[in-house]
PDB file of C-alpha atoms and ligand atoms in Angstrom:
ATOM      1  CA  MET A 300     -32.383   2.579  41.846  1.00  0.00           C
ATOM      2  CA  GLN A 301     -34.152   0.416  44.088  1.00  0.00           C
ATOM      3  CA  PHE A 302     -38.237   0.176  44.202  1.00  0.00           C
ATOM      4  CA  PHE A 303     -39.867   0.037  47.642  1.00  0.00           C
ATOM      5  CA  VAL A 304     -44.204  -0.388  47.858  1.00  0.00           C
ATOM      6  CA  ASP A 305     -45.543   1.866  50.003  1.00  0.00           C
ATOM      7  CA  THR A 306     -48.301   0.112  51.467  1.00  0.00           C
ATOM      8  CA  ALA A 307     -49.455  -2.876  54.357  1.00  0.00           C
ATOM      9  CA  ASP A 308     -51.544  -4.500  51.645  1.00  0.00           C
ATOM     10  CA  VAL A 309     -49.941  -8.493  52.372  1.00  0.00           C
ATOM     11  CA  GLU A 310     -51.035  -9.829  49.075  1.00  0.00           C
ATOM     12  CA  GLU A 311     -50.265  -7.322  47.073  1.00  0.00           C
ATOM     13  CA  ILE A 312     -46.475  -7.052  48.250  1.00  0.00           C
ATOM     14  CA  ARG A 313     -47.017 -10.947  48.228  1.00  0.00           C
ATOM     15  CA  SER A 314     -47.752 -10.607  44.485  1.00  0.00           C
ATOM     16  CA  LEU A 315     -44.979  -7.983  43.404  1.00  0.00           C
ATOM     17  CA  ALA A 316     -42.195  -9.073  45.092  1.00  0.00           C
ATOM     18  CA  GLU A 317     -42.678 -12.683  42.843  1.00  0.00           C
ATOM     19  CA  THR A 318     -41.837  -9.773  40.478  1.00  0.00           C
ATOM     20  CA  GLY A 319     -38.067  -9.866  41.896  1.00  0.00           C
ATOM     21  CA  MET A 320     -38.183  -5.811  41.154  1.00  0.00           C
ATOM     22  CA  LEU A 321     -39.202  -5.156  45.180  1.00  0.00           C
ATOM     23  CA  ASP A 322     -36.098  -4.200  47.298  1.00  0.00           C
ATOM     24  CA  GLY A 323     -38.286  -3.003  50.494  1.00  0.00           C
ATOM     25  CA  VAL A 324     -41.643  -2.140  52.036  1.00  0.00           C
ATOM     26  CA  THR A 325     -43.252   1.720  53.449  1.00  0.00           C
ATOM     27  CA  THR A 326     -45.685   1.373  55.674  1.00  0.00           C
ATOM     28  CA  ASN A 327     -48.030   3.998  57.510  1.00  0.00           C
ATOM     29  CA  PRO A 328     -50.237   5.123  60.310  1.00  0.00           C
ATOM     30  CA  SER A 329     -52.799   5.656  57.930  1.00  0.00           C
ATOM     31  CA  LEU A 330     -51.450   2.191  55.260  1.00  0.00           C
ATOM     32  CA  ILE A 331     -52.000  -0.175  58.968  1.00  0.00           C
ATOM     33  CA  MET A 332     -55.199   1.421  59.384  1.00  0.00           C
ATOM     34  CA  LYS A 333     -56.684   0.435  56.053  1.00  0.00           C
ATOM     35  CA  ALA A 334     -54.965  -3.030  56.366  1.00  0.00           C
ATOM     36  CA  GLY A 335     -57.213  -3.132  59.563  1.00  0.00           C
ATOM     37  CA  ARG A 336     -55.287  -5.710  61.262  1.00  0.00           C
ATOM     38  CA  PRO A 337     -52.748  -5.257  64.687  1.00  0.00           C
ATOM     39  CA  MET A 338     -49.290  -3.622  63.318  1.00  0.00           C
ATOM     40  CA  ALA A 339     -47.501  -6.150  65.098  1.00  0.00           C
ATOM     41  CA  ASP A 340     -49.296  -8.984  62.961  1.00  0.00           C
ATOM     42  CA  VAL A 341     -48.667  -7.045  59.620  1.00  0.00           C
ATOM     43  CA  ILE A 342     -44.851  -5.615  59.993  1.00  0.00           C
ATOM     44  CA  ALA A 343     -43.943  -8.612  61.301  1.00  0.00           C
ATOM     45  CA  GLU A 344     -45.852 -10.986  58.241  1.00  0.00           C
ATOM     46  CA  ILE A 345     -44.165  -8.722  56.163  1.00  0.00           C
ATOM     47  CA  ALA A 346     -41.013  -8.526  56.996  1.00  0.00           C
ATOM     48  CA  GLY A 347     -41.359 -12.793  56.251  1.00  0.00           C
ATOM     49  CA  ILE A 348     -41.819 -11.527  52.612  1.00  0.00           C
ATOM     50  CA  VAL A 349     -39.366  -8.998  52.200  1.00  0.00           C
ATOM     51  CA  ASP A 350     -36.106  -9.599  52.945  1.00  0.00           C
ATOM     52  CA  GLY A 351     -34.995  -5.692  52.142  1.00  0.00           C
ATOM     53  CA  PRO A 352     -35.641  -2.983  54.989  1.00  0.00           C
ATOM     54  CA  VAL A 353     -39.678  -2.589  55.796  1.00  0.00           C
ATOM     55  CA  SER A 354     -40.555   0.680  57.519  1.00  0.00           C
ATOM     56  CA  ALA A 355     -42.963   1.028  60.812  1.00  0.00           C
ATOM     57  CA  GLU A 356     -43.450   4.303  61.721  1.00  0.00           C
ATOM     58  CA  VAL A 357     -43.514   4.824  65.531  1.00  0.00           C
ATOM     59  CA  THR A 358     -47.011   7.395  67.182  1.00  0.00           C
ATOM     60  CA  ALA A 359     -45.672   9.063  70.106  1.00  0.00           C
ATOM     61  CA  ILE A 360     -44.604  12.225  69.707  1.00  0.00           C
ATOM     62  CA  GLU A 361     -42.153  12.793  72.429  1.00  0.00           C
ATOM     63  CA  THR A 362     -38.740  11.314  72.538  1.00  0.00           C
ATOM     64  CA  ALA A 363     -38.580   8.775  75.130  1.00  0.00           C
ATOM     65  CA  GLN A 364     -41.715   7.598  74.820  1.00  0.00           C
ATOM     66  CA  MET A 365     -40.526   7.546  70.585  1.00  0.00           C
ATOM     67  CA  ILE A 366     -37.479   5.075  71.450  1.00  0.00           C
ATOM     68  CA  ALA A 367     -39.637   3.213  73.299  1.00  0.00           C
ATOM     69  CA  GLU A 368     -41.999   2.922  70.488  1.00  0.00           C
ATOM     70  CA  GLY A 369     -39.071   2.193  67.945  1.00  0.00           C
ATOM     71  CA  ARG A 370     -37.594  -0.736  70.246  1.00  0.00           C
ATOM     72  CA  ARG A 371     -40.624  -2.342  70.478  1.00  0.00           C
ATOM     73  CA  LEU A 372     -41.109  -2.230  66.188  1.00  0.00           C
ATOM     74  CA  ALA A 373     -37.647  -3.455  66.004  1.00  0.00           C
ATOM     75  CA  GLU A 374     -38.269  -5.974  67.562  1.00  0.00           C
ATOM     76  CA  ILE A 375     -40.246  -7.638  65.267  1.00  0.00           C
ATOM     77  CA  ALA A 376     -38.166  -8.631  62.627  1.00  0.00           C
ATOM     78  CA  PRO A 377     -34.585  -7.388  62.457  1.00  0.00           C
ATOM     79  CA  ASN A 378     -35.303  -5.973  59.035  1.00  0.00           C
ATOM     80  CA  VAL A 379     -37.510  -3.473  60.514  1.00  0.00           C
ATOM     81  CA  ALA A 380     -36.513   0.074  59.430  1.00  0.00           C
ATOM     82  CA  VAL A 381     -38.288   2.778  62.564  1.00  0.00           C
ATOM     83  CA  LYS A 382     -40.112   5.557  60.696  1.00  0.00           C
ATOM     84  CA  LEU A 383     -39.609   8.830  62.829  1.00  0.00           C
ATOM     85  CA  PRO A 384     -41.405  12.230  62.124  1.00  0.00           C
ATOM     86  CA  LEU A 385     -38.985  15.071  61.057  1.00  0.00           C
ATOM     87  CA  THR A 386     -38.988  16.726  64.228  1.00  0.00           C
ATOM     88  CA  TRP A 387     -36.096  17.568  67.175  1.00  0.00           C
ATOM     89  CA  ASP A 388     -38.066  15.097  69.239  1.00  0.00           C
ATOM     90  CA  GLY A 389     -37.954  12.619  66.169  1.00  0.00           C
ATOM     91  CA  LEU A 390     -34.272  13.578  65.546  1.00  0.00           C
ATOM     92  CA  LYS A 391     -33.301  12.834  69.059  1.00  0.00           C
ATOM     93  CA  ALA A 392     -35.073   9.455  68.708  1.00  0.00           C
ATOM     94  CA  CYS A 393     -33.412   8.766  65.320  1.00  0.00           C
ATOM     95  CA  ARG A 394     -29.526   9.509  67.673  1.00  0.00           C
ATOM     96  CA  ALA A 395     -30.774   6.872  70.252  1.00  0.00           C
ATOM     97  CA  LEU A 396     -31.950   4.342  67.299  1.00  0.00           C
ATOM     98  CA  THR A 397     -29.338   4.436  65.274  1.00  0.00           C
ATOM     99  CA  ALA A 398     -26.735   4.140  68.109  1.00  0.00           C
ATOM    100  CA  ASP A 399     -28.708   0.983  69.411  1.00  0.00           C
ATOM    101  CA  GLY A 400     -28.211  -0.023  65.996  1.00  0.00           C
ATOM    102  CA  HIS A 401     -31.712   0.356  63.989  1.00  0.00           C
ATOM    103  CA  MET A 402     -32.090   1.582  60.717  1.00  0.00           C
ATOM    104  CA  VAL A 403     -34.200   4.329  61.145  1.00  0.00           C
ATOM    105  CA  ASN A 404     -36.645   6.613  58.261  1.00  0.00           C
ATOM    106  CA  ILE A 405     -37.236   9.796  58.764  1.00  0.00           C
ATOM    107  CA  THR A 406     -40.434  10.566  57.173  1.00  0.00           C
ATOM    108  CA  LEU A 407     -42.715  14.243  56.019  1.00  0.00           C
ATOM    109  CA  CYS A 408     -39.197  15.542  54.806  1.00  0.00           C
ATOM    110  CA  PHE A 409     -40.409  18.889  53.238  1.00  0.00           C
ATOM    111  CA  SER A 410     -37.459  20.640  53.033  1.00  0.00           C
ATOM    112  CA  SER A 411     -33.591  20.549  52.164  1.00  0.00           C
ATOM    113  CA  ALA A 412     -33.100  22.192  55.346  1.00  0.00           C
ATOM    114  CA  GLN A 413     -35.079  19.686  57.375  1.00  0.00           C
ATOM    115  CA  ALA A 414     -32.686  17.040  55.283  1.00  0.00           C
ATOM    116  CA  LEU A 415     -29.417  18.206  56.059  1.00  0.00           C
ATOM    117  CA  LEU A 416     -31.146  17.186  60.005  1.00  0.00           C
ATOM    118  CA  ALA A 417     -32.020  14.327  59.121  1.00  0.00           C
ATOM    119  CA  ALA A 418     -28.840  12.628  57.813  1.00  0.00           C
ATOM    120  CA  LYS A 419     -26.623  14.883  60.250  1.00  0.00           C
ATOM    121  CA  ALA A 420     -28.866  13.113  63.246  1.00  0.00           C
ATOM    122  CA  GLY A 421     -27.638   9.737  61.653  1.00  0.00           C
ATOM    123  CA  ALA A 422     -30.729   8.492  59.949  1.00  0.00           C
ATOM    124  CA  THR A 423     -30.535   5.898  57.391  1.00  0.00           C
ATOM    125  CA  PHE A 424     -33.399   6.705  55.308  1.00  0.00           C
ATOM    126  CA  VAL A 425     -35.012  10.451  54.800  1.00  0.00           C
ATOM    127  CA  SER A 426     -38.799  10.282  52.570  1.00  0.00           C
ATOM    128  CA  PRO A 427     -39.085  13.698  51.275  1.00  0.00           C
ATOM    129  CA  PHE A 428     -43.228  13.885  49.789  1.00  0.00           C
ATOM    130  CA  ILE A 429     -43.040  14.865  46.288  1.00  0.00           C
ATOM    131  CA  GLY A 430     -46.945  14.452  45.925  1.00  0.00           C
ATOM    132  CA  ARG A 431     -47.862  16.461  48.610  1.00  0.00           C
ATOM    133  CA  LEU A 432     -45.047  19.477  47.615  1.00  0.00           C
ATOM    134  CA  ASP A 433     -46.774  19.181  44.098  1.00  0.00           C
ATOM    135  CA  ASP A 434     -50.672  18.843  45.427  1.00  0.00           C
ATOM    136  CA  LEU A 435     -49.457  22.758  46.788  1.00  0.00           C
ATOM    137  CA  GLY A 436     -48.520  23.993  43.567  1.00  0.00           C
ATOM    138  CA  LEU A 437     -44.744  23.427  44.518  1.00  0.00           C
ATOM    139  CA  ASP A 438     -41.956  21.735  43.043  1.00  0.00           C
ATOM    140  CA  GLY A 439     -41.159  18.074  44.753  1.00  0.00           C
ATOM    141  CA  MET A 440     -38.839  17.093  42.210  1.00  0.00           C
ATOM    142  CA  LYS A 441     -36.427  20.315  42.915  1.00  0.00           C
ATOM    143  CA  LEU A 442     -36.944  18.920  46.738  1.00  0.00           C
ATOM    144  CA  ILE A 443     -35.128  15.359  45.445  1.00  0.00           C
ATOM    145  CA  GLU A 444     -32.637  17.403  43.309  1.00  0.00           C
ATOM    146  CA  GLU A 445     -31.887  20.116  45.810  1.00  0.00           C
ATOM    147  CA  ILE A 446     -31.013  17.075  48.751  1.00  0.00           C
ATOM    148  CA  ARG A 447     -28.954  14.905  46.080  1.00  0.00           C
ATOM    149  CA  THR A 448     -26.757  17.687  45.920  1.00  0.00           C
ATOM    150  CA  ILE A 449     -26.266  19.025  49.330  1.00  0.00           C
ATOM    151  CA  TYR A 450     -25.362  15.244  50.404  1.00  0.00           C
ATOM    152  CA  ASP A 451     -23.138  14.560  47.271  1.00  0.00           C
ATOM    153  CA  ASN A 452     -21.582  17.833  49.317  1.00  0.00           C
ATOM    154  CA  TYR A 453     -20.665  15.481  52.005  1.00  0.00           C
ATOM    155  CA  GLU A 454     -19.019  12.895  52.075  1.00  0.00           C
ATOM    156  CA  GLU A 455     -20.122  12.245  55.761  1.00  0.00           C
ATOM    157  CA  LEU A 456     -23.647  12.543  55.403  1.00  0.00           C
ATOM    158  CA  GLN A 457     -25.333   9.202  54.215  1.00  0.00           C
ATOM    159  CA  THR A 458     -28.377   9.054  54.280  1.00  0.00           C
ATOM    160  CA  GLU A 459     -30.055   7.574  51.359  1.00  0.00           C
ATOM    161  CA  VAL A 460     -32.714   9.647  49.600  1.00  0.00           C
ATOM    162  CA  LEU A 461     -35.630   8.173  50.150  1.00  0.00           C
ATOM    163  CA  ALA A 462     -38.341   9.745  47.548  1.00  0.00           C
ATOM    164  CA  ALA A 463     -42.343   8.921  48.472  1.00  0.00           C
ATOM    165  CA  SER A 464     -45.640  10.444  48.346  1.00  0.00           C
ATOM    166  CA  ILE A 465     -45.595   9.219  44.696  1.00  0.00           C
ATOM    167  CA  ARG A 466     -48.020   9.880  42.523  1.00  0.00           C
ATOM    168  CA  THR A 467     -47.458   8.920  39.036  1.00  0.00           C
ATOM    169  CA  THR A 468     -44.912   6.894  36.635  1.00  0.00           C
ATOM    170  CA  ASN A 469     -43.403  10.243  35.518  1.00  0.00           C
ATOM    171  CA  HIS A 470     -42.364  10.481  39.641  1.00  0.00           C
ATOM    172  CA  VAL A 471     -40.648   7.531  39.753  1.00  0.00           C
ATOM    173  CA  GLN A 472     -38.845   8.637  36.809  1.00  0.00           C
ATOM    174  CA  LEU A 473     -38.406  11.403  37.725  1.00  0.00           C
ATOM    175  CA  ALA A 474     -36.994  10.606  40.281  1.00  0.00           C
ATOM    176  CA  ALA A 475     -34.234   8.536  39.163  1.00  0.00           C
ATOM    177  CA  LEU A 476     -33.035  11.257  37.434  1.00  0.00           C
ATOM    178  CA  GLY A 477     -33.199  13.445  40.440  1.00  0.00           C
ATOM    179  CA  GLY A 478     -30.493  10.945  41.731  1.00  0.00           C
ATOM    180  CA  ALA A 479     -33.318   9.201  44.443  1.00  0.00           C
ATOM    181  CA  ASP A 480     -31.797   6.592  45.466  1.00  0.00           C
ATOM    182  CA  ILE A 481     -35.027   4.753  46.394  1.00  0.00           C
ATOM    183  CA  ALA A 482     -38.631   5.957  45.696  1.00  0.00           C
ATOM    184  CA  THR A 483     -41.572   3.835  47.317  1.00  0.00           C
ATOM    185  CA  VAL A 484     -44.491   3.232  44.995  1.00  0.00           C
ATOM    186  CA  PRO A 485     -47.609   2.439  45.434  1.00  0.00           C
ATOM    187  CA  PRO A 486     -48.786  -1.353  44.268  1.00  0.00           C
ATOM    188  CA  ALA A 487     -50.857   0.394  41.457  1.00  0.00           C
ATOM    189  CA  ILE A 488     -48.542   3.060  39.952  1.00  0.00           C
ATOM    190  CA  LEU A 489     -45.125   0.417  40.262  1.00  0.00           C
ATOM    191  CA  THR A 490     -47.139  -2.350  38.439  1.00  0.00           C
ATOM    192  CA  LYS A 491     -48.004   0.148  35.723  1.00  0.00           C
ATOM    193  CA  LEU A 492     -44.245   1.029  35.205  1.00  0.00           C
ATOM    194  CA  ILE A 493     -43.655  -1.448  32.374  1.00  0.00           C
ATOM    195  CA  GLN A 494     -46.708  -0.473  30.674  1.00  0.00           C
ATOM    196  CA  HIS A 495     -46.013   1.069  27.242  1.00  0.00           C
ATOM    197  CA  PRO A 496     -48.867   1.133  24.118  1.00  0.00           C
ATOM    198  CA  LEU A 497     -45.700   0.283  21.512  1.00  0.00           C
ATOM    199  CA  THR A 498     -44.887  -2.381  23.569  1.00  0.00           C
ATOM    200  CA  GLU A 499     -48.189  -3.670  23.945  1.00  0.00           C
ATOM    201  CA  ARG A 500     -49.069  -3.234  20.037  1.00  0.00           C
ATOM    202  CA  GLY A 501     -45.338  -4.748  18.545  1.00  0.00           C
ATOM    203  CA  LEU A 502     -45.856  -7.871  20.769  1.00  0.00           C
ATOM    204  CA  GLU A 503     -49.416  -7.994  18.539  1.00  0.00           C
ATOM    205  CA  GLN A 504     -47.448  -7.856  15.391  1.00  0.00           C
ATOM    206  CA  PHE A 505     -44.465 -10.294  16.435  1.00  0.00           C
ATOM    207  CA  LEU A 506     -46.973 -12.235  17.220  1.00  0.00           C
ATOM    208  CA  ALA A 507     -49.581 -12.330  14.351  1.00  0.00           C
ATOM    209  CA  ASP A 508     -46.439 -12.218  11.815  1.00  0.00           C
ATOM    210  CA  TRP A 509     -44.903 -15.699  13.980  1.00  0.00           C
ATOM    211  CA  LYS A 510     -48.448 -17.079  13.478  1.00  0.00           C
ATOM    212  CA  THR A 511     -47.881 -16.968   9.795  1.00  0.00           C
ATOM    213  CA  SER A 512     -44.445 -18.083   9.355  1.00  0.00           C
ATOM    214  CA  GLY A 513     -46.215 -21.810  11.188  1.00  0.00           C
ATOM    215  CA  GLN A 514     -43.306 -22.001  12.332  1.00  0.00           C
ATOM    216  CA  SER A 515     -42.580 -23.335  16.174  1.00  0.00           C
ATOM    217  CA  ILE A 516     -39.112 -23.055  18.700  1.00  0.00           C
ATOM    218  CA  LEU A 517     -39.868 -25.425  20.608  1.00  0.00           C
TER     219      LEU A 517
HETATM  220  O1  G3P B 164     -45.256   6.590  53.237  1.00  0.00           O
HETATM  221  C1  G3P B 164     -45.386   8.020  53.371  1.00  0.00           C
HETATM  222  C2  G3P B 164     -45.762   8.686  51.476  1.00  0.00           C
HETATM  223  O2  G3P B 164     -45.769   7.480  50.659  1.00  0.00           O
HETATM  224  C3  G3P B 164     -47.131   9.055  51.982  1.00  0.00           C
HETATM  225  O3  G3P B 164     -47.679   9.468  50.454  1.00  0.00           O
HETATM  226  O4  G3P B 164     -49.733   9.812  48.293  1.00  0.00           O
HETATM  227  O5  G3P B 164     -50.121   9.691  51.458  1.00  0.00           O
HETATM  228  O6  G3P B 164     -48.688  11.617  50.207  1.00  0.00           O
HETATM  229  P1  G3P B 164     -49.361  10.425  50.025  1.00  0.00           P
END
Protein backbone atom coordinates (compact mmCIF):
# COMPACT_ATOMS: atom_id res chain seq x y z
CA MET A 1 0.00 0.00 0.00
CA GLN A 2 1.23 3.47 -0.78
CA PHE A 3 1.12 6.39 1.66
CA PHE A 4 0.45 9.91 0.48
CA VAL A 5 0.34 12.81 2.91
CA ASP A 6 -2.66 15.14 2.80
CA THR A 7 -1.14 18.57 3.42
CA ALA A 8 0.36 21.61 1.70
CA ASP A 9 2.74 22.27 4.61
CA VAL A 10 6.18 21.98 3.04
CA GLU A 11 8.06 21.56 6.33
CA GLU A 12 5.81 18.68 7.41
CA ILE A 13 6.29 17.04 4.00
CA ARG A 14 10.06 17.43 4.23
CA SER A 15 10.20 15.80 7.64
CA LEU A 16 7.87 12.92 6.63
CA ALA A 17 9.87 12.33 3.43
CA GLU A 18 12.88 11.56 5.65
CA THR A 19 11.09 8.47 7.01
CA GLY A 20 11.22 6.92 3.53
CA MET A 21 7.50 6.12 3.83
CA LEU A 22 6.15 8.89 1.65
CA ASP A 23 4.97 7.92 -1.84
CA GLY A 24 3.12 11.11 -2.77
CA VAL A 25 1.22 14.19 -1.61
CA THR A 26 -2.35 15.42 -1.99
CA THR A 27 -3.48 19.00 -1.64
CA ASN A 28 -6.82 20.73 -2.08
CA PRO A 29 -7.90 24.40 -2.15
CA SER A 30 -8.54 24.38 1.61
CA LEU A 31 -5.02 23.08 2.33
CA ILE A 32 -3.49 25.64 -0.08
CA MET A 33 -5.46 28.36 1.72
CA LYS A 34 -4.00 27.17 5.06
CA ALA A 35 -0.46 27.22 3.60
CA GLY A 36 -0.99 30.94 2.90
CA ARG A 37 1.38 31.03 -0.11
CA PRO A 38 0.87 31.13 -3.89
CA MET A 39 -0.31 27.73 -5.08
CA ALA A 40 2.24 27.42 -7.92
CA ASP A 41 5.14 28.04 -5.50
CA VAL A 42 3.85 25.53 -2.95
CA ILE A 43 3.22 22.80 -5.54
CA ALA A 44 6.63 23.36 -7.17
CA GLU A 45 8.37 23.08 -3.81
CA ILE A 46 6.47 19.92 -2.82
CA ALA A 47 7.10 18.33 -6.22
CA GLY A 48 10.80 18.87 -5.65
CA ILE A 49 10.73 17.08 -2.29
CA VAL A 50 8.67 14.02 -3.26
CA ASP A 51 9.26 11.94 -6.41
CA GLY A 52 5.73 10.49 -6.43
CA PRO A 53 2.46 12.12 -7.52
CA VAL A 54 1.56 15.52 -6.07
CA SER A 55 -2.14 16.30 -6.47
CA ALA A 56 -3.00 19.91 -7.30
CA GLU A 57 -6.69 20.75 -7.60
CA VAL A 58 -8.35 22.93 -10.23
CA THR A 59 -10.95 25.45 -9.08
CA ALA A 60 -12.82 25.96 -12.37
CA ILE A 61 -16.18 24.21 -12.69
CA GLU A 62 -16.56 24.07 -16.49
CA THR A 63 -14.70 21.57 -18.65
CA ALA A 64 -12.77 23.97 -20.88
CA GLN A 65 -11.54 26.02 -17.93
CA MET A 66 -10.73 22.88 -15.96
CA ILE A 67 -8.61 21.63 -18.85
CA ALA A 68 -6.82 24.98 -19.10
CA GLU A 69 -6.16 25.10 -15.34
CA GLY A 70 -5.15 21.42 -15.32
CA ARG A 71 -2.61 21.99 -18.11
CA ARG A 72 -1.20 24.98 -16.25
CA LEU A 73 -0.85 22.98 -13.03
CA ALA A 74 0.73 20.04 -14.88
CA GLU A 75 3.36 22.41 -16.28
CA ILE A 76 4.65 23.03 -12.74
CA ALA A 77 6.36 19.62 -12.53
CA PRO A 78 6.17 16.22 -14.25
CA ASN A 79 4.92 14.55 -11.05
CA VAL A 80 1.85 16.79 -10.68
CA ALA A 81 -1.47 14.91 -10.74
CA VAL A 82 -4.35 17.18 -11.71
CA LYS A 83 -7.18 16.92 -9.19
CA LEU A 84 -10.69 17.32 -10.58
CA PRO A 85 -14.08 17.13 -8.85
CA LEU A 86 -16.46 14.27 -9.54
CA THR A 87 -18.85 16.16 -11.83
CA TRP A 88 -19.70 15.60 -15.51
CA ASP A 89 -17.47 18.55 -16.37
CA GLY A 90 -14.70 17.07 -14.25
CA LEU A 91 -15.00 13.69 -15.96
CA LYS A 92 -14.88 15.27 -19.42
CA ALA A 93 -11.78 17.23 -18.38
CA CYS A 94 -10.34 13.97 -17.02
CA ARG A 95 -10.56 12.36 -20.47
CA ALA A 96 -8.83 15.31 -22.11
CA LEU A 97 -6.06 15.61 -19.52
CA THR A 98 -5.33 11.87 -19.43
CA ALA A 99 -5.22 11.92 -23.25
CA ASP A 100 -2.52 14.61 -22.89
CA GLY A 101 -0.63 12.10 -20.75
CA HIS A 102 -1.28 13.77 -17.37
CA MET A 103 -2.13 11.95 -14.15
CA VAL A 104 -5.63 12.78 -12.89
CA ASN A 105 -7.03 12.37 -9.39
CA ILE A 106 -10.84 12.48 -9.32
CA THR A 107 -11.88 13.81 -5.93
CA LEU A 108 -15.02 14.16 -3.80
CA CYS A 109 -16.15 10.58 -4.47
CA PHE A 110 -18.95 9.45 -2.17
CA SER A 111 -20.48 6.45 -3.98
CA SER A 112 -19.30 3.40 -5.88
CA ALA A 113 -21.38 4.51 -8.90
CA GLN A 114 -19.33 7.71 -8.97
CA ALA A 115 -16.12 5.68 -8.68
CA LEU A 116 -17.21 3.56 -11.64
CA LEU A 117 -17.65 6.73 -13.72
CA ALA A 118 -14.23 8.02 -12.66
CA ALA A 119 -12.59 4.79 -13.79
CA LYS A 120 -14.49 4.81 -17.09
CA ALA A 121 -13.24 8.37 -17.64
CA GLY A 122 -9.69 7.02 -17.32
CA ALA A 123 -8.77 8.60 -13.98
CA THR A 124 -5.37 7.62 -12.60
CA PHE A 125 -6.73 7.86 -9.04
CA VAL A 126 -10.17 8.13 -7.45
CA SER A 127 -10.49 9.66 -3.98
CA PRO A 128 -13.34 8.28 -1.86
CA PHE A 129 -13.80 10.45 1.25
CA ILE A 130 -14.06 8.13 4.24
CA GLY A 131 -14.23 10.60 7.13
CA ARG A 132 -16.88 12.83 5.60
CA LEU A 133 -19.16 9.80 5.11
CA ASP A 134 -18.52 8.66 8.70
CA ASP A 135 -19.35 12.21 9.86
CA LEU A 136 -22.86 11.66 8.48
CA GLY A 137 -23.22 8.33 10.29
CA LEU A 138 -22.56 6.42 7.04
CA ASP A 139 -19.87 3.79 6.48
CA GLY A 140 -16.87 5.23 4.63
CA MET A 141 -15.01 1.94 4.74
CA LYS A 142 -17.85 0.08 3.03
CA LEU A 143 -17.38 2.45 0.10
CA ILE A 144 -13.69 1.47 -0.20
CA GLU A 145 -14.65 -2.22 -0.21
CA GLU A 146 -17.38 -1.70 -2.81
CA ILE A 147 -15.08 0.21 -5.14
CA ARG A 148 -12.36 -2.45 -4.76
CA THR A 149 -14.85 -5.19 -5.67
CA ILE A 150 -16.20 -3.28 -8.67
CA TYR A 151 -12.75 -2.43 -10.05
CA ASP A 152 -11.62 -6.03 -9.57
CA ASN A 153 -14.67 -7.24 -11.52
CA TYR A 154 -13.47 -5.46 -14.68
CA GLU A 155 -9.92 -5.80 -15.89
CA GLU A 156 -10.18 -2.62 -17.98
CA LEU A 157 -10.78 -0.46 -14.88
CA GLN A 158 -7.22 0.44 -13.90
CA THR A 159 -7.91 3.44 -11.63
CA GLU A 160 -6.17 3.31 -8.26
CA VAL A 161 -8.28 3.65 -5.11
CA LEU A 162 -6.90 6.52 -3.03
CA ALA A 163 -8.61 6.50 0.37
CA ALA A 164 -9.01 10.15 1.45
CA SER A 165 -10.54 12.14 4.31
CA ILE A 166 -8.75 9.88 6.77
CA ARG A 167 -9.18 10.93 10.38
CA THR A 168 -7.76 8.08 12.49
CA THR A 169 -5.03 5.45 12.42
CA ASN A 170 -7.82 2.88 12.36
CA HIS A 171 -9.03 4.39 9.08
CA VAL A 172 -5.59 3.62 7.61
CA GLN A 173 -5.69 0.01 8.81
CA LEU A 174 -9.22 -0.51 7.56
CA ALA A 175 -8.46 1.11 4.19
CA ALA A 176 -5.58 -1.35 3.77
CA LEU A 177 -7.82 -4.26 4.74
CA GLY A 178 -10.48 -3.00 2.34
CA GLY A 179 -8.00 -3.06 -0.55
CA ALA A 180 -7.30 0.65 -1.10
CA ASP A 181 -4.17 1.06 -3.24
CA ILE A 182 -3.19 4.28 -1.47
CA ALA A 183 -4.18 6.17 1.68
CA THR A 184 -3.70 9.91 1.84
CA VAL A 185 -3.19 10.69 5.48
CA PRO A 186 -2.89 13.93 7.48
CA PRO A 187 0.66 14.32 8.88
CA ALA A 188 -0.40 13.89 12.52
CA ILE A 189 -2.10 10.56 11.76
CA LEU A 190 0.80 9.32 9.64
CA THR A 191 3.20 10.05 12.51
CA LYS A 192 0.88 8.28 14.96
CA LEU A 193 0.78 5.04 12.93
CA ILE A 194 3.94 3.79 14.63
CA GLN A 195 2.68 4.25 18.17
CA HIS A 196 1.84 1.33 20.44
CA PRO A 197 2.17 1.41 24.26
CA LEU A 198 3.54 -2.15 24.32
CA THR A 199 6.34 -1.15 21.92
CA GLU A 200 7.29 1.74 24.20
CA ARG A 201 7.05 -0.34 27.38
CA GLY A 202 8.95 -3.25 25.82
CA LEU A 203 11.77 -0.99 24.66
CA GLU A 204 12.07 0.63 28.10
CA GLN A 205 12.40 -2.81 29.70
CA PHE A 206 15.01 -4.02 27.16
CA LEU A 207 17.10 -0.90 27.69
CA ALA A 208 16.88 -1.16 31.49
CA ASP A 209 17.93 -4.85 31.41
CA TRP A 210 20.77 -4.07 29.01
CA LYS A 211 22.04 -1.39 31.34
CA THR A 212 21.93 -3.86 34.24
CA SER A 213 23.95 -6.39 32.19
CA GLY A 214 26.78 -3.82 31.98
CA GLN A 215 27.54 -4.85 28.38
CA SER A 216 28.07 -2.76 25.25
CA ILE A 217 27.81 -3.86 21.62
CA LEU A 218 30.45 -1.50 20.24
O1 LIG B 1 -7.91 16.12 0.26
C1 LIG B 1 -9.14 15.52 0.43
C2 LIG B 1 -9.43 14.98 1.81
O2 LIG B 1 -8.45 14.14 2.28
C3 LIG B 1 -10.10 15.91 2.76
O3 LIG B 1 -10.18 15.43 4.07
O4 LIG B 1 -10.57 15.76 6.49
O5 LIG B 1 -11.17 17.59 4.87
O6 LIG B 1 -12.51 15.51 4.97
P1 LIG B 1 -11.15 16.12 5.15
